[in-house]
Amino acid sequence: MQCERGATLEDWNTFRIPATAAYRILCTHPDELQLLPEILPTAELPLLVLGNGSNVLFTENYPGIVLRASFRGIRCVEEDPDSICVEAAAGESWHEFVHTCLQRGWHGLENLALIPGTVGAAPVHNIGAYGVEVAQCLESVRVWDSVTHEFRWIPTTELALSYRTSALRTAWLGKVVVTHVRFRLRRAVQPSWDYPELKEYLTALGILKPTPEDIFHAVCALRRRKLPDPTDFPNAGSFFRNPIVPVEHAEELQRRYPTMPCFPHGDSAVKIPAGWLLEHCGWKNIRRGNVGTWKRHALVVINHGATSGREILRFAATLWRSVYNYFGIALEPEVLIVPAVAWQPWED
Ligand code: EPU
């Protein structure tokens, strides 16, 4: 375990904001978590767990413990003729894990290729892409409870998983550290390729019965084409969630904007792409000082050199007000803003 006081978080977040942490801790084995209360007054310090920091925006220095759990290991826990239960440690790279599963013939995660971040962060944000959410393949999550100092397994049913969120991101944020995640994967090949952009891409290649490998490669190609690499253009993926609005509201908007894409969300709601709303407000490939939106995707906010998260936050608040004033839709950040109270976009 490495514990540093007042260390910078610049390399610990993909926005590359040089905020500091009162204590920056790197754990390489879950047992080290038990040492934490012995060396630090954990009960008095706020705790923030990071994977790769690819979904966080620091708007000030963090007054507590920022912990990275870089535990490694992938193993098959149990298998039957139809499925496999796979356990991966929280610090494994998400993309490498997806690739390993594909190579071993364990199916279900291929649509989630190339999502930045770690295995441990996947259930926290219920990561999703191209028509699949990780919730569909999750079985349970092992956590260390920073209040009771005990390890326990939490079944998926208790995680309150929904679109890009879970109890790990809300009620249990700062209270538990994910150490391992178990997934239930299929042996059978049941490709999910209804997502319009994916279907179009595969069809154009003449692939009409895609294998999981085809989907994996297509998703990688689509993501590389559309989304910026945070190493070259610091960013945290989609800055906002796609808003979910009642069907009536979406229908009214579609009468005014017939080209607006809509995705059904349950029986009475519709998900509207925030990227489309932002582009429609003129926000694609726009730069204001050190912050901007990506040239091929308006939902991705790029840090072109800001050294304070507040500068990025101010820019995001401008985007928020624009969509609110034009469409009457209040976007919610997908990026975890730390501290959360900093997000008050209605104030100019
Ligand atoms: N669109 C625009 N203009 C833009 C961006 C998008 O008109 O600037 C339109 C697209 O043409 C498309 C629709 O909006 O018709 C949806 O766009 P896209 O397929 O790029 O997906 P998204 O809804 O913007 C979501 C996830 C992504 C994930 C993609 C692919 C959220 C908040 N984001 O984006 O996840 O990769 O679907 O499935 O749900 C992330 O979470 O960080 C992330 C990148």
mmCIF file of N, CA and C in Angstrom, residues 59-130:
data_model
loop_
_atom_site.group_PDB
_atom_site.id
_atom_site.type_symbol
_atom_site.label_atom_id
_atom_site.label_comp_id
_atom_site.label_asym_id
_atom_site.label_seq_id
_atom_site.Cartn_x
_atom_site.Cartn_y
_atom_site.Cartn_z
ATOM 1 N N THR A 59 -13.581 19.676 -8.564
ATOM 2 C CA THR A 59 -13.710 21.131 -8.669
ATOM 3 C C THR A 59 -12.941 21.828 -7.544
ATOM 4 N N GLU A 60 -12.422 21.053 -6.624
ATOM 5 C CA GLU A 60 -11.517 21.602 -5.604
ATOM 6 C C GLU A 60 -10.652 20.470 -5.057
ATOM 7 N N ASN A 61 -9.700 20.823 -4.197
ATOM 8 C CA ASN A 61 -8.860 19.778 -3.600
ATOM 9 C C ASN A 61 -9.728 18.883 -2.731
ATOM 10 N N TYR A 62 -9.383 17.597 -2.693
ATOM 11 C CA TYR A 62 -10.226 16.661 -1.940
ATOM 12 C C TYR A 62 -9.743 16.596 -0.481
ATOM 13 N N PRO A 63 -10.651 16.828 0.471
ATOM 14 C CA PRO A 63 -10.213 16.938 1.859
ATOM 15 C C PRO A 63 -10.051 15.592 2.581
ATOM 16 N N GLY A 64 -10.188 14.487 1.889
ATOM 17 C CA GLY A 64 -10.120 13.177 2.556
ATOM 18 C C GLY A 64 -9.203 12.216 1.826
ATOM 19 N N ILE A 65 -9.657 10.937 1.794
ATOM 20 C CA ILE A 65 -8.851 9.863 1.199
ATOM 21 C C ILE A 65 -9.332 9.600 -0.230
ATOM 22 N N VAL A 66 -8.427 9.648 -1.177
ATOM 23 C CA VAL A 66 -8.747 9.181 -2.529
ATOM 24 C C VAL A 66 -8.005 7.862 -2.708
ATOM 25 N N LEU A 67 -8.773 6.817 -2.952
ATOM 26 C CA LEU A 67 -8.192 5.474 -2.962
ATOM 27 C C LEU A 67 -8.347 4.806 -4.312
ATOM 28 N N ARG A 68 -7.250 4.246 -4.792
ATOM 29 C CA ARG A 68 -7.321 3.459 -6.031
ATOM 30 C C ARG A 68 -7.056 2.004 -5.660
ATOM 31 N N ALA A 69 -8.004 1.146 -6.030
ATOM 32 C CA ALA A 69 -7.883 -0.275 -5.696
ATOM 33 C C ALA A 69 -7.350 -0.987 -6.926
ATOM 34 N N SER A 70 -6.038 -1.242 -6.947
ATOM 35 C CA SER A 70 -5.512 -1.836 -8.196
ATOM 36 C C SER A 70 -5.332 -3.352 -8.034
ATOM 37 N N PHE A 71 -6.376 -3.991 -7.539
ATOM 38 C CA PHE A 71 -6.346 -5.461 -7.372
ATOM 39 C C PHE A 71 -6.466 -6.125 -8.741
ATOM 40 N N ARG A 72 -5.759 -7.243 -8.925
ATOM 41 C CA ARG A 72 -5.775 -7.918 -10.220
ATOM 42 C C ARG A 72 -6.248 -9.359 -10.077
ATOM 43 N N GLY A 73 -6.680 -9.929 -11.162
ATOM 44 C CA GLY A 73 -7.057 -11.352 -11.175
ATOM 45 C C GLY A 73 -8.391 -11.585 -11.859
ATOM 46 N N ILE A 74 -8.439 -12.631 -12.690
ATOM 47 C CA ILE A 74 -9.687 -13.041 -13.350
ATOM 48 C C ILE A 74 -9.774 -14.549 -13.196
ATOM 49 N N ARG A 75 -10.910 -15.047 -12.722
ATOM 50 C CA ARG A 75 -11.031 -16.506 -12.614
ATOM 51 C C ARG A 75 -12.465 -16.943 -12.857
ATOM 52 N N CYS A 76 -12.567 -18.184 -13.311
ATOM 53 C CA CYS A 76 -13.892 -18.765 -13.510
ATOM 54 C C CYS A 76 -14.297 -19.395 -12.179
ATOM 55 N N VAL A 77 -15.439 -18.979 -11.647
ATOM 56 C CA VAL A 77 -15.847 -19.448 -10.319
ATOM 57 C C VAL A 77 -16.659 -20.733 -10.434
ATOM 58 N N GLU A 78 -17.438 -20.793 -11.501
ATOM 59 C CA GLU A 78 -18.375 -21.916 -11.624
ATOM 60 C C GLU A 78 -18.864 -21.947 -13.071
ATOM 61 N N GLU A 79 -19.124 -23.142 -13.594
ATOM 62 C CA GLU A 79 -19.647 -23.175 -14.965
ATOM 63 C C GLU A 79 -20.660 -24.293 -15.127
ATOM 64 N N ASP A 80 -21.562 -24.095 -16.065
ATOM 65 C CA ASP A 80 -22.497 -25.158 -16.420
ATOM 66 C C ASP A 80 -22.573 -25.185 -17.943
ATOM 67 N N PRO A 81 -23.367 -26.053 -18.526
ATOM 68 C CA PRO A 81 -23.341 -26.152 -19.985
ATOM 69 C C PRO A 81 -23.717 -24.842 -20.696
ATOM 70 N N ASP A 82 -24.498 -23.994 -20.034
ATOM 71 C CA ASP A 82 -24.950 -22.776 -20.708
ATOM 72 C C ASP A 82 -24.158 -21.526 -20.358
ATOM 73 N N SER A 83 -23.654 -21.485 -19.128
ATOM 74 C CA SER A 83 -23.087 -20.212 -18.683
ATOM 75 C C SER A 83 -21.868 -20.402 -17.782
ATOM 76 N N ILE A 84 -21.221 -19.264 -17.538
ATOM 77 C CA ILE A 84 -20.005 -19.260 -16.717
ATOM 78 C C ILE A 84 -20.148 -18.116 -15.730
ATOM 79 N N CYS A 85 -19.728 -18.355 -14.498
ATOM 80 C CA CYS A 85 -19.654 -17.242 -13.546
ATOM 81 C C CYS A 85 -18.178 -16.848 -13.462
ATOM 82 N N VAL A 86 -17.889 -15.625 -13.857
ATOM 83 C CA VAL A 86 -16.508 -15.140 -13.899
ATOM 84 C C VAL A 86 -16.328 -14.069 -12.830
ATOM 85 N N GLU A 87 -15.219 -14.175 -12.119
ATOM 86 C CA GLU A 87 -14.932 -13.152 -11.098
ATOM 87 C C GLU A 87 -13.700 -12.366 -11.532
ATOM 88 N N ALA A 88 -13.807 -11.036 -11.484
ATOM 89 C CA ALA A 88 -12.650 -10.204 -11.827
ATOM 90 C C ALA A 88 -12.400 -9.229 -10.693
ATOM 91 N N ALA A 89 -11.119 -8.980 -10.437
ATOM 92 C CA ALA A 89 -10.762 -8.037 -9.374
ATOM 93 C C ALA A 89 -10.972 -6.610 -9.882
ATOM 94 N N ALA A 90 -11.246 -5.714 -8.923
ATOM 95 C CA ALA A 90 -11.687 -4.353 -9.264
ATOM 96 C C ALA A 90 -10.691 -3.576 -10.116
ATOM 97 N N GLY A 91 -9.404 -3.840 -9.978
ATOM 98 C CA GLY A 91 -8.421 -3.023 -10.680
ATOM 99 C C GLY A 91 -8.113 -3.475 -12.094
ATOM 100 N N GLU A 92 -8.715 -4.568 -12.549
ATOM 101 C CA GLU A 92 -8.491 -5.017 -13.923
ATOM 102 C C GLU A 92 -9.009 -3.954 -14.903
ATOM 103 N N SER A 93 -8.296 -3.795 -16.002
ATOM 104 C CA SER A 93 -8.773 -2.862 -17.037
ATOM 105 C C SER A 93 -10.062 -3.422 -17.632
ATOM 106 N N TRP A 94 -11.069 -2.575 -17.754
ATOM 107 C CA TRP A 94 -12.360 -3.059 -18.277
ATOM 108 C C TRP A 94 -12.200 -3.636 -19.682
ATOM 109 N N HIS A 95 -11.535 -2.901 -20.544
ATOM 110 C CA HIS A 95 -11.442 -3.343 -21.939
ATOM 111 C C HIS A 95 -10.667 -4.668 -22.036
ATOM 112 N N GLU A 96 -9.581 -4.774 -21.272
ATOM 113 C CA GLU A 96 -8.811 -6.026 -21.324
ATOM 114 C C GLU A 96 -9.640 -7.202 -20.801
ATOM 115 N N PHE A 97 -10.453 -6.926 -19.800
ATOM 116 C CA PHE A 97 -11.337 -7.977 -19.270
ATOM 117 C C PHE A 97 -12.337 -8.422 -20.350
ATOM 118 N N VAL A 98 -12.935 -7.454 -21.023
ATOM 119 C CA VAL A 98 -13.904 -7.778 -22.094
ATOM 120 C C VAL A 98 -13.202 -8.635 -23.157
ATOM 121 N N HIS A 99 -11.982 -8.252 -23.493
ATOM 122 C CA HIS A 99 -11.228 -8.975 -24.521
ATOM 123 C C HIS A 99 -10.906 -10.401 -24.062
ATOM 124 N N THR A 100 -10.494 -10.547 -22.807
ATOM 125 C CA THR A 100 -10.190 -11.882 -22.251
ATOM 126 C C THR A 100 -11.430 -12.768 -22.334
ATOM 127 N N CYS A 101 -12.580 -12.224 -21.935
ATOM 128 C CA CYS A 101 -13.828 -13.014 -21.952
ATOM 129 C C CYS A 101 -14.134 -13.469 -23.378
ATOM 130 N N LEU A 102 -13.974 -12.551 -24.313
ATOM 131 C CA LEU A 102 -14.254 -12.881 -25.718
ATOM 132 C C LEU A 102 -13.342 -14.026 -26.178
ATOM 133 N N GLN A 103 -12.062 -13.915 -25.851
ATOM 134 C CA GLN A 103 -11.104 -14.949 -26.286
ATOM 135 C C GLN A 103 -11.430 -16.316 -25.701
ATOM 136 N N ARG A 104 -12.016 -16.305 -24.483
ATOM 137 C CA ARG A 104 -12.328 -17.587 -23.847
ATOM 138 C C ARG A 104 -13.718 -18.121 -24.232
ATOM 139 N N GLY A 105 -14.418 -17.373 -25.083
ATOM 140 C CA GLY A 105 -15.743 -17.827 -25.510
ATOM 141 C C GLY A 105 -16.819 -17.569 -24.464
ATOM 142 N N TRP A 106 -16.586 -16.556 -23.607
ATOM 143 C CA TRP A 106 -17.588 -16.165 -22.609
ATOM 144 C C TRP A 106 -18.274 -14.911 -23.158
ATOM 145 N N HIS A 107 -19.542 -15.025 -23.501
ATOM 146 C CA HIS A 107 -20.190 -13.952 -24.258
ATOM 147 C C HIS A 107 -21.126 -13.077 -23.426
ATOM 148 N N GLY A 108 -21.329 -11.867 -23.906
ATOM 149 C CA GLY A 108 -22.300 -10.968 -23.273
ATOM 150 C C GLY A 108 -21.762 -9.558 -23.092
ATOM 151 N N LEU A 109 -20.420 -9.426 -23.082
ATOM 152 C CA LEU A 109 -19.846 -8.105 -22.791
ATOM 153 C C LEU A 109 -19.293 -7.402 -24.028
ATOM 154 N N GLU A 110 -19.373 -8.069 -25.193
ATOM 155 C CA GLU A 110 -18.660 -7.544 -26.365
ATOM 156 C C GLU A 110 -19.123 -6.146 -26.806
ATOM 157 N N ASN A 111 -20.394 -5.797 -26.537
ATOM 158 C CA ASN A 111 -20.870 -4.449 -26.904
ATOM 159 C C ASN A 111 -20.222 -3.370 -26.021
ATOM 160 N N LEU A 112 -19.612 -3.808 -24.927
ATOM 161 C CA LEU A 112 -19.056 -2.833 -23.978
ATOM 162 C C LEU A 112 -17.541 -2.676 -24.141
ATOM 163 N N ALA A 113 -17.029 -3.119 -25.296
ATOM 164 C CA ALA A 113 -15.593 -2.999 -25.575
ATOM 165 C C ALA A 113 -15.167 -1.537 -25.549
ATOM 166 N N LEU A 114 -13.925 -1.350 -25.168
ATOM 167 C CA LEU A 114 -13.238 -0.044 -25.233
ATOM 168 C C LEU A 114 -13.823 1.045 -24.314
ATOM 169 N N ILE A 115 -14.707 0.682 -23.427
ATOM 170 C CA ILE A 115 -15.150 1.686 -22.441
ATOM 171 C C ILE A 115 -13.968 1.894 -21.498
ATOM 172 N N PRO A 116 -13.574 3.152 -21.285
ATOM 173 C CA PRO A 116 -12.422 3.372 -20.419
ATOM 174 C C PRO A 116 -12.750 3.002 -18.972
ATOM 175 N N GLY A 117 -11.751 2.726 -18.186
ATOM 176 C CA GLY A 117 -12.000 2.487 -16.761
ATOM 177 C C GLY A 117 -11.706 1.060 -16.343
ATOM 178 N N THR A 118 -12.100 0.757 -15.113
ATOM 179 C CA THR A 118 -11.758 -0.525 -14.499
ATOM 180 C C THR A 118 -13.008 -1.378 -14.288
ATOM 181 N N VAL A 119 -12.762 -2.650 -13.985
ATOM 182 C CA VAL A 119 -13.854 -3.575 -13.667
ATOM 183 C C VAL A 119 -14.631 -3.075 -12.444
ATOM 184 N N GLY A 120 -13.923 -2.563 -11.449
ATOM 185 C CA GLY A 120 -14.585 -2.119 -10.214
ATOM 186 C C GLY A 120 -15.555 -0.973 -10.436
ATOM 187 N N ALA A 121 -15.260 -0.137 -11.415
ATOM 188 C CA ALA A 121 -16.128 1.018 -11.667
ATOM 189 C C ALA A 121 -17.364 0.641 -12.479
ATOM 190 N N ALA A 122 -17.311 -0.508 -13.168
ATOM 191 C CA ALA A 122 -18.400 -0.868 -14.089
ATOM 192 C C ALA A 122 -19.768 -0.932 -13.403
ATOM 193 N N PRO A 123 -19.897 -1.646 -12.246
ATOM 194 C CA PRO A 123 -21.219 -1.668 -11.611
ATOM 195 C C PRO A 123 -21.595 -0.335 -10.956
ATOM 196 N N VAL A 124 -20.595 0.449 -10.575
ATOM 197 C CA VAL A 124 -20.879 1.724 -9.897
ATOM 198 C C VAL A 124 -21.711 2.614 -10.815
ATOM 199 N N HIS A 125 -21.256 2.741 -12.071
ATOM 200 C CA HIS A 125 -21.955 3.617 -13.021
ATOM 201 C C HIS A 125 -22.900 2.835 -13.920
ATOM 202 N N ASN A 126 -22.985 1.533 -13.709
ATOM 203 C CA ASN A 126 -23.753 0.677 -14.615
ATOM 204 C C ASN A 126 -23.439 1.056 -16.058
ATOM 205 N N ILE A 127 -22.171 0.844 -16.414
ATOM 206 C CA ILE A 127 -21.719 1.278 -17.742
ATOM 207 C C ILE A 127 -22.549 0.609 -18.836
ATOM 208 N N GLY A 128 -22.669 1.310 -19.942
ATOM 209 C CA GLY A 128 -23.489 0.776 -21.028
ATOM 210 C C GLY A 128 -23.068 1.372 -22.356
ATOM 211 N N ALA A 129 -23.332 0.649 -23.412
ATOM 212 C CA ALA A 129 -23.076 1.155 -24.765
ATOM 213 C C ALA A 129 -23.686 0.198 -25.774
ATOM 214 N N TYR A 130 -24.084 0.752 -26.908
ATOM 215 C CA TYR A 130 -24.565 -0.037 -28.042
ATOM 216 C C TYR A 130 -25.615 -1.065 -27.637
#
